[in-house]
Coordinates of C-alpha atoms and ligand atoms in Angstrom, one line a residue:
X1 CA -32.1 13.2 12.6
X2 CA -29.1 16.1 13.3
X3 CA -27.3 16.9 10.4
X4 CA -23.4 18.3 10.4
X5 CA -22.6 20.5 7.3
X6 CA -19.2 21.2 6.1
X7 CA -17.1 23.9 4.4
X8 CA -14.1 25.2 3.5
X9 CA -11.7 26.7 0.8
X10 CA -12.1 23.8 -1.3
X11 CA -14.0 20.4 -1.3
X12 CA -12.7 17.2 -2.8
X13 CA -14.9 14.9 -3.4
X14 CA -12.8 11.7 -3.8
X15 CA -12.6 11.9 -7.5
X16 CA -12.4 15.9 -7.9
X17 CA -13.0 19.8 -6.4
X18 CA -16.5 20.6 -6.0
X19 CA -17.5 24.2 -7.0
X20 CA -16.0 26.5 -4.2
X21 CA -19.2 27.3 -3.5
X22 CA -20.3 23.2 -2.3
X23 CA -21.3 22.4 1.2
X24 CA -20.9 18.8 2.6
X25 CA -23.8 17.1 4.3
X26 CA -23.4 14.3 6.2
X27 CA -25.5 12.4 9.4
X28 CA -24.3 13.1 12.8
X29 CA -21.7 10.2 12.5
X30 CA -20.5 11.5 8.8
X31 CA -22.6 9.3 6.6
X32 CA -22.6 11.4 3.4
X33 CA -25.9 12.9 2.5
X34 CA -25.1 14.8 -0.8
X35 CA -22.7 17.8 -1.6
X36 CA -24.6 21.0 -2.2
X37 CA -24.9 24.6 -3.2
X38 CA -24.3 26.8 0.2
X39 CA -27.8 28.6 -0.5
X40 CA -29.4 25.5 -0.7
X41 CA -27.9 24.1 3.0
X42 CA -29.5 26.5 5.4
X43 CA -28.6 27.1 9.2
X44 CA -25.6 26.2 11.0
X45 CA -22.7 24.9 8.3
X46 CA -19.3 24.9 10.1
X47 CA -16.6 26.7 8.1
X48 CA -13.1 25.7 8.0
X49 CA -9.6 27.4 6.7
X50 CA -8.4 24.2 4.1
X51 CA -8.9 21.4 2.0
X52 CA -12.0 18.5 2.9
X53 CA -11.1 15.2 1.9
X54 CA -12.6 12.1 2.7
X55 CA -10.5 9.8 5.0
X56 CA -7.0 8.2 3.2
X57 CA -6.4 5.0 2.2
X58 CA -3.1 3.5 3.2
X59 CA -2.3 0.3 0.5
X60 CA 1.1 -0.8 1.6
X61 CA 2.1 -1.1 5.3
X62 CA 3.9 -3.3 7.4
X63 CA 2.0 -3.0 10.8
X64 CA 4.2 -6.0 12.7
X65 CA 7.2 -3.9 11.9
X66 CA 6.4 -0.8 14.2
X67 CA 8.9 -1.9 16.7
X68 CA 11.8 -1.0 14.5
X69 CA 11.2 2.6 14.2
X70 CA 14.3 4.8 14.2
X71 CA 16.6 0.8 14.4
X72 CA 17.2 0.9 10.8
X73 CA 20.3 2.9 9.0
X74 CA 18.8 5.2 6.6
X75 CA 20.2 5.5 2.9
X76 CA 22.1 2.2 2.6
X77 CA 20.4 1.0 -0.5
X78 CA 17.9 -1.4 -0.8
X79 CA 20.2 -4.9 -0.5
X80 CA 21.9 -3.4 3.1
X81 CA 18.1 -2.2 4.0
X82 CA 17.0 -5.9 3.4
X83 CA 19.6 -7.4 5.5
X84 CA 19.2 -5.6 8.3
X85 CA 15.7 -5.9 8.7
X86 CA 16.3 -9.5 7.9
X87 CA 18.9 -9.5 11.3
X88 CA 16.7 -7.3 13.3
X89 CA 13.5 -9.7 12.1
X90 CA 15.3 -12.7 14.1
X91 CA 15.9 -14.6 10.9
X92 CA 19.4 -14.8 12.4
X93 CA 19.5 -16.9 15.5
X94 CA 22.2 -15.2 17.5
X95 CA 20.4 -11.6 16.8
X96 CA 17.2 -13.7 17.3
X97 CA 18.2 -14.4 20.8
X98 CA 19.4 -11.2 21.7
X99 CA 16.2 -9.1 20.4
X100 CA 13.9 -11.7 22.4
X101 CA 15.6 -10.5 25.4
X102 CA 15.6 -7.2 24.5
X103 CA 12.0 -6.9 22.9
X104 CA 9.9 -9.0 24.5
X105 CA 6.2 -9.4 22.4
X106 CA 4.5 -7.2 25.1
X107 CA 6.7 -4.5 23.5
X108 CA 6.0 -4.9 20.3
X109 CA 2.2 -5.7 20.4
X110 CA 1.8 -2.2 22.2
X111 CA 4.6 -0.2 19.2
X112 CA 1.8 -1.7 16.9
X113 CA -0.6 0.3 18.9
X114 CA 0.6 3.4 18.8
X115 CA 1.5 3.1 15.2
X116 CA -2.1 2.6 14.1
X117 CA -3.4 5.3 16.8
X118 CA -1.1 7.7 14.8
X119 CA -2.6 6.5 11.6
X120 CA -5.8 6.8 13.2
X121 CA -4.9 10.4 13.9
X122 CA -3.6 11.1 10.1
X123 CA -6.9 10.4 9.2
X124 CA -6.3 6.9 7.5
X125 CA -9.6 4.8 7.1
X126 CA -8.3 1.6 5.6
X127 CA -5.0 0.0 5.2
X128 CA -3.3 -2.9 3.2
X129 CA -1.0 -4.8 5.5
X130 CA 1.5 -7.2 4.8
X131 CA 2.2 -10.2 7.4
X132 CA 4.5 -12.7 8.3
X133 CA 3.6 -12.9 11.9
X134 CA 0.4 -13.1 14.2
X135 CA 1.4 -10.2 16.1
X136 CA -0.6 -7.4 14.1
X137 CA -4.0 -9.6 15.4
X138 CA -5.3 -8.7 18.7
X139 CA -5.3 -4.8 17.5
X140 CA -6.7 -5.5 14.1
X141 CA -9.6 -7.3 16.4
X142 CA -9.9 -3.9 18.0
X143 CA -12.3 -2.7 14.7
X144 CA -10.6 1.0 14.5
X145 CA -9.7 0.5 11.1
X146 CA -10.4 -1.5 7.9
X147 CA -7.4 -4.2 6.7
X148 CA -7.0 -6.2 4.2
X149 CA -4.0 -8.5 5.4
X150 CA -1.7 -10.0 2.8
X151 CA -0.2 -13.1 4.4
X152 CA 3.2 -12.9 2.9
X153 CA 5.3 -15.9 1.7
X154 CA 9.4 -16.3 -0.1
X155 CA 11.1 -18.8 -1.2
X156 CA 13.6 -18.8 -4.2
X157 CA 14.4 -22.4 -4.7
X158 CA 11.9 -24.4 -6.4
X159 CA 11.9 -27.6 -4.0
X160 CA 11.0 -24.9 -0.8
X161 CA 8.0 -24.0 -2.3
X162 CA 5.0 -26.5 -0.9
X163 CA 6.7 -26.1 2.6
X164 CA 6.9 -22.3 2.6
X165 CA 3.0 -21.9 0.9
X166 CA 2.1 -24.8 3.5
X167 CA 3.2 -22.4 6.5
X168 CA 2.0 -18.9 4.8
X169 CA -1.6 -20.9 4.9
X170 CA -0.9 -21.9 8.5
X171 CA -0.6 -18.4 9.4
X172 CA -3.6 -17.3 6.4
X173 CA -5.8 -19.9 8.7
X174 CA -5.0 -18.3 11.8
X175 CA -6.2 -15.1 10.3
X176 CA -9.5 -16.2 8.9
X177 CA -10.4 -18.1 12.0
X178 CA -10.1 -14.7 14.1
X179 CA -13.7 -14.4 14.4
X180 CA -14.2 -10.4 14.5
X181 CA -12.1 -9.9 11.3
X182 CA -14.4 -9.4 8.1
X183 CA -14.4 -12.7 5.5
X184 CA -12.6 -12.2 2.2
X185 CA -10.3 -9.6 3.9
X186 CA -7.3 -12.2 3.4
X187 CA -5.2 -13.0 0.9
X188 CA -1.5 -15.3 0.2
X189 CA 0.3 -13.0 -1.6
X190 CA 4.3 -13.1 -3.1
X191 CA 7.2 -11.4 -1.3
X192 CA 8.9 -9.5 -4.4
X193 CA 9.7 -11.2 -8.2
X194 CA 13.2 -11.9 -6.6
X195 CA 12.1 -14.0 -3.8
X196 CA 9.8 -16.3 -5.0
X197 CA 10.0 -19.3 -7.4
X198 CA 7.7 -20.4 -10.1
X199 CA 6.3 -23.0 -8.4
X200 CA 5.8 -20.7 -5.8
X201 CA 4.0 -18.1 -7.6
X202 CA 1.8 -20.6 -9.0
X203 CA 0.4 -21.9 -5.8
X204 CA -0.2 -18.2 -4.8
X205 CA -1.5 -17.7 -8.4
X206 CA -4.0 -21.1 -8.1
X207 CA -5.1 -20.3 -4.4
X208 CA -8.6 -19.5 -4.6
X209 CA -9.5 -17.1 -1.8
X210 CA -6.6 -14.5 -3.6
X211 CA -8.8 -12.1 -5.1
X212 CA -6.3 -9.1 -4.3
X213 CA -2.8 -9.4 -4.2
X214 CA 0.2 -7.2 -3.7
X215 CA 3.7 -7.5 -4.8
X216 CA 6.6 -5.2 -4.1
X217 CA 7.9 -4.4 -8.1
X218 CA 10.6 -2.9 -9.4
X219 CA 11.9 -1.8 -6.1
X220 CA 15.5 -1.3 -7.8
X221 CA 17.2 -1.4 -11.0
X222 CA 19.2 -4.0 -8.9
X223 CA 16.0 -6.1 -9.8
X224 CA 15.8 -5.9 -13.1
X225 CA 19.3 -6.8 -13.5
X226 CA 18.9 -9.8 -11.4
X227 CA 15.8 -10.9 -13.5
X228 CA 17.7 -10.2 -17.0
X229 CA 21.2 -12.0 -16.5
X230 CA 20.5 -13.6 -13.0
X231 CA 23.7 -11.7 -11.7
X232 CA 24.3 -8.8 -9.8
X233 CA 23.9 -6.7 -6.8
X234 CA 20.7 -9.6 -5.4
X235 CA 23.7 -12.0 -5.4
X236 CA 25.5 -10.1 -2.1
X237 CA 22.0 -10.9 -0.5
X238 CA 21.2 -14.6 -1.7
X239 CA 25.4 -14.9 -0.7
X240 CA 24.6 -13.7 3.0
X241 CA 21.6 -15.6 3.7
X242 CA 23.1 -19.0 2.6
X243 CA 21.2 -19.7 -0.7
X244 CA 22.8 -20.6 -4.1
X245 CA 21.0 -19.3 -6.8
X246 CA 24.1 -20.4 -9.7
X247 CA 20.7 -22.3 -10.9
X248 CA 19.4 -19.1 -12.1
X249 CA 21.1 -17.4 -15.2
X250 CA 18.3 -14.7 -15.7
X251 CA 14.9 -15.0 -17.4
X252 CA 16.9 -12.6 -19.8
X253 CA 13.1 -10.3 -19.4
X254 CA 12.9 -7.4 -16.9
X255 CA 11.4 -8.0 -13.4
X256 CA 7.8 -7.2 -14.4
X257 CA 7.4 -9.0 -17.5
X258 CA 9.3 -11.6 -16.1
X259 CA 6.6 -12.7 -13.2
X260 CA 3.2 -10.8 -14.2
X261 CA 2.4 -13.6 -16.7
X262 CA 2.7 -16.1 -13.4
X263 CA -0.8 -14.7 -12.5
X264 CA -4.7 -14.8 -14.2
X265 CA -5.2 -11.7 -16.5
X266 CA -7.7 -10.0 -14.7
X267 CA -6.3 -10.6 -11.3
X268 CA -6.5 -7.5 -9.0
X269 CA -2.7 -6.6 -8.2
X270 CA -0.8 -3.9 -6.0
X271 CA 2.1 -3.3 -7.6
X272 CA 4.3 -1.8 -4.7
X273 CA 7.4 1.3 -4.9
X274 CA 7.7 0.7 -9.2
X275 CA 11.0 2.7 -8.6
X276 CA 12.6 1.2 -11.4
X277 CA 9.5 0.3 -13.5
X278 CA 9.8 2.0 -17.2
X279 CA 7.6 3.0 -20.1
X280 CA 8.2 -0.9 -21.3
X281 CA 7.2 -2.5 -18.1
X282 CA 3.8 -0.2 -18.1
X283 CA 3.4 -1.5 -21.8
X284 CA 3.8 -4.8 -21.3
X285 CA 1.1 -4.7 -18.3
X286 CA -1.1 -3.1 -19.8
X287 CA -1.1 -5.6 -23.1
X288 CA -0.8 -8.0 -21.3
X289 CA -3.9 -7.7 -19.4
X290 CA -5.8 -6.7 -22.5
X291 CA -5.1 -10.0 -24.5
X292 CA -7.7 -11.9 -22.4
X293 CA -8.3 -15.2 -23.8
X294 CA -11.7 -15.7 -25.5
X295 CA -12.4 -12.0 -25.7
X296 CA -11.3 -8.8 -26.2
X297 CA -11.4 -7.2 -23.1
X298 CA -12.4 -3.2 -23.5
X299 CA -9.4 -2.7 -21.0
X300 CA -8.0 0.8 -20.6
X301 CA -5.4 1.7 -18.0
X302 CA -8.2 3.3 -15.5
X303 CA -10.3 0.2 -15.6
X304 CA -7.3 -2.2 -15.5
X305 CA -7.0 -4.4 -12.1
X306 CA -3.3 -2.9 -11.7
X307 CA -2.5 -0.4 -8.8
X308 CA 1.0 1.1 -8.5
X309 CA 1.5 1.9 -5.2
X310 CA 3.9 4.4 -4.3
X311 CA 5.2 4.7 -1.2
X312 CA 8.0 7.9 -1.8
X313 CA 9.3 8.2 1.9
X314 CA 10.5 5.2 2.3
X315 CA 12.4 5.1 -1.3
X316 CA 13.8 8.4 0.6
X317 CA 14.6 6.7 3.3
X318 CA 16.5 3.3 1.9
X319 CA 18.0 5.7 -0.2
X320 CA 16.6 4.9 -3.8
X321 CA 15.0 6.9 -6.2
X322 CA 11.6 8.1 -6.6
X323 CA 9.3 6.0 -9.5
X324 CA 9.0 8.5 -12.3
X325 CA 5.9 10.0 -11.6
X326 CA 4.7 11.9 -15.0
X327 CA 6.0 8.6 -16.8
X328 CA 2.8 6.8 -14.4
X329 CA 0.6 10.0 -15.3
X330 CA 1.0 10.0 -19.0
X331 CA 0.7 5.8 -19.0
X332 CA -3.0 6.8 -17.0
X333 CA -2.7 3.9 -14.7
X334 CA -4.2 3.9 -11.5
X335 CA -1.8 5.4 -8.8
X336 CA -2.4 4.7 -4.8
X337 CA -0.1 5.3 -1.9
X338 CA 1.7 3.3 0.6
X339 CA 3.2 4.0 4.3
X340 CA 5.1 1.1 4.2
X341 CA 6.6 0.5 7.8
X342 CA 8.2 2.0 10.2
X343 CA 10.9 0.1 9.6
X344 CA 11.5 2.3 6.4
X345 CA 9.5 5.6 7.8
X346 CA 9.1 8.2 10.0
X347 CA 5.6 8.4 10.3
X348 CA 2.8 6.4 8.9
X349 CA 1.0 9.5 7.0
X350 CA 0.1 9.6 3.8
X351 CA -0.3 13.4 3.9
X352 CA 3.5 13.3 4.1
X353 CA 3.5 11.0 1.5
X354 CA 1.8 13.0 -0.9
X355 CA 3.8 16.2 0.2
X356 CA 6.5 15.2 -1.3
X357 CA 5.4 13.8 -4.5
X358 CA 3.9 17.2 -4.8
X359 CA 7.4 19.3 -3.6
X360 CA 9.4 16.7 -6.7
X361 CA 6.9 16.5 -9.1
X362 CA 5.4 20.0 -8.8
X363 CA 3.3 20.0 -11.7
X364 CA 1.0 17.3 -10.0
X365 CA -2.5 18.7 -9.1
X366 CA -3.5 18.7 -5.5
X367 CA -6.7 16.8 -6.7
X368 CA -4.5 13.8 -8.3
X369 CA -2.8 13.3 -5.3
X370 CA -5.6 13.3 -3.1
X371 CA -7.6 11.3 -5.7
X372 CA -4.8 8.9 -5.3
X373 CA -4.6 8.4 -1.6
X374 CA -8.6 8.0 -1.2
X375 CA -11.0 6.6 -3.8
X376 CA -8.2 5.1 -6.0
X377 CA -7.2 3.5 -2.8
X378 CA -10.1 2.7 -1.6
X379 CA -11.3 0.9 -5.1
X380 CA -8.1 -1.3 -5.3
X381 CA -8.5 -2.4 -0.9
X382 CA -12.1 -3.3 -2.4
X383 CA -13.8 -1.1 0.0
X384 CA -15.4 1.6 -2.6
X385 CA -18.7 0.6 -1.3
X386 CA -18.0 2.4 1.8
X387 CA -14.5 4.4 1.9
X388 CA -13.0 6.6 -0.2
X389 CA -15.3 9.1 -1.5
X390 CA -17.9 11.7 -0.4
X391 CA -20.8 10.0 -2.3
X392 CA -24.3 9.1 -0.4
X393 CA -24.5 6.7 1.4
X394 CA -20.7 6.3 2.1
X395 CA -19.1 6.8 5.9
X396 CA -15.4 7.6 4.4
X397 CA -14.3 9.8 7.4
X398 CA -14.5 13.5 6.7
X399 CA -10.7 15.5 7.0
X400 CA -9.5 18.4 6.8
X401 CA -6.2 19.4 5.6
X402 CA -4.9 22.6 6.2
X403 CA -1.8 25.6 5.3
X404 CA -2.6 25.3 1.6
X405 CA -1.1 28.1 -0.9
X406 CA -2.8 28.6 -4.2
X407 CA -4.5 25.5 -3.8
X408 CA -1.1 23.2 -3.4
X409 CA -0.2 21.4 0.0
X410 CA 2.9 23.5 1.4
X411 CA 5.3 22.1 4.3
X412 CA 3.1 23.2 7.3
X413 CA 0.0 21.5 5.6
X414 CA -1.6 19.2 8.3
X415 CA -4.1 16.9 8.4
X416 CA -7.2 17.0 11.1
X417 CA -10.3 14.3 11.3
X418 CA -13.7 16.4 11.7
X419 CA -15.7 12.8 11.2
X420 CA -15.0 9.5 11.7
X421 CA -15.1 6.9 8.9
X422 CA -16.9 4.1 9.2
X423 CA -15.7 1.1 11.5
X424 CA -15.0 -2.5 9.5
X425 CA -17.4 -4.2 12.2
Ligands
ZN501 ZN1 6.8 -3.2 1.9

């Protein structure tokens, strides 16, 4: 059997940098064979100007939304973002109409193409995608990359919750009766804490096939106002789509607090954006999954089931803040990173992604972010046994990133695939 053996300035390994001096040996379709000393690798090891990296792990996209690349005003704030997407989503009947005429599905099946050829080409292995729609199907059928799809309900009012979990498993169903798509690669999971009702959250919570969910937390202060006094900045959106929430008066708890406890202890969670999530939130989640009843669990923040996802450039974009990095650092949970879509994007990379985490928090270590958007990612998507690191055995993709200056990513940094990572089937 041929053997391909890799170089370069520095190697990370999915968890850290190898000694400088540590070659990567992999089969010829880049299934990791070991990392070794160059002396011990013999003949014919390709070098290359750079950074390896396994392949990245992308935990919070919205595929279906590809078609609105570039439709979306940028820096509005989060409520105006919502809205329009909402419009643009066909939610509204007369904008409905005039998109189907406009954007036929032909048009938006082949958007989604392109937009997961280009993550293809930023060296993305896996990716955690949100869906309301069947239209993400017939190119996740293709095998190029791994998905977990998160079949996405809402509903605010109690009284709409069987009907709107009784169509999110319509669409789950559709999903899990594709029959090239991997089992237990599925899950029902809740819009935001602002969108869906108790009731709600405790069908999602009770729904047995939900071993990995995703939520997007804390995506505004907004949120955590609305949670407190039930008033607020949410109100202008509740107001424009129709629904009276003068029920609601506030949980008089922040958002996080307020829904986590909706959900089993040890349930595996990405928590998505955490813009407005503070040293209080992080405290409470991290108790709160500690105090397991019947035992105490030995629960640290690295081995805890919660993920913060951060997904920076499209908090750029709506026009937020960014989550306070070194506040997630010091707190040692697990970070992983997010595209979200391209309704909130430029790109789908998350080389840019970590780019700029790195140029506004410049005291973060090349290694963290790149532990981030591989094995951290690939541990929380469940796919560790495969993706995500350069251990034996593994087929994470091997890539090469490039224009580094004492060791940090700079603007011109790029990213380049050398091997491809494995295929989900
Ligand atoms: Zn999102």
């Amino acid at each position: 059997m041929g053997y391909r053996k890799f170089k370069a300035d520095h190697l990370f390994t999915g968890f850290g940098l190898a000694d400088p001096d540590a070659v990567l040996v992999t089969t010829e379709n880049g299934t990791v064979r070991a990392v070794i000393p160059s002396a011990e690798a013999g003949e014919d090891i390709e070098y290359h100007p750079g950074i390896l990296s396994p392949g990245f792990i992308n935990c919070h996209c919205h595929l279906e939304l590809s078609h609105m690349k570039g439709s979306i005003p940028e820096k509005t704030g989060l409520i105006d973002f919502l809205l329009s997407v909402m419009r643009q989503r066909n939610t509204d009947p007369a904008a409905a109409a005039r998109l189907k005429q406009a954007q036929p599905d032909e048009w938006i099946l082949s958007a989604i193409t392109t937009a997961e050829q280009t993550m293809t080409d930023y060296g993305i292995a896996a990716v955690g995608d949100v869906c309301n729609t069947t239209h993400t199907l017939r190119q996740k059928e293709e095998g190029n990359l791994h998905y977990h799809n998160f079949i996405e309900t809402a509903g605010f009012l109690e009284d709409q919750a069987a009907g709107r979990f009784e169509n999110s498993l319509n669409l789950f169903r559709t999903f899990t009766q594709a029959p090239r798509l991997p089992a237990g690669t599925h899950s029902v999971v809740p819009h935001a804490p602002y969108s869906v009702s108790s009731r709600l959250f405790g069908l999602i919570a009770h729904f047995e096939p939900n071993k990995l969910l995703t939520i997007h937390n804390q995506e505004s202060e907004a949120e955590n106002r609305f949670s407190v006094t039930g008033q607020g900045d949410f109100l202008r959106l509740y107001r424009a789509m129709g629904v009276d929430t003068s029920f609601f008066q506030g949980t008089g708890k922040r958002s996080l607090e307020s829904f986590l406890p909706h959900f089993h202890r040890d349930q595996r969670l990405i928590l998505v954006h955490n813009v407005a999530t503070r040293e209080e939130d992080l405290q409470f989640a991290l108790k709160w999954q500690k105090e397991e009843a019947g035992f105490l669990r030995e629960a640290n923040a690295r081995s805890s089931n919660l993920f913060f996802c951060l997904c920076p450039l499209a908090n750029v974009y709506i026009g937020g803040l960014l989550p306070d990095l070194d506040l997630l650092i010091r707190s040692k949970v697990q970070v992983v990173i997010g595209t979200d879509s391209l309704a909130s994007n430029h790109q789908l990379s998350i080389l840019e992604e970590i780019k700029v985490l790195q140029r506004r928090f410049p005291q973060t270590t090349t290694a963290s972010l790149l532990q981030w958007a591989t094995a951290n990612g690939a541990r929380a998507l469940q796919l560790d046994s495969v993706l995500g690191s350069f251990t034996a055995g593994k087929q994470p993709g091997v890539l090469l990133i490039d224009h580094l200056a004492e060791g940090k990513l700079t603007e011109r940094s790029s990213v380049k695939r050398l091997a491809p990572a494995q295929r989900p089937f």
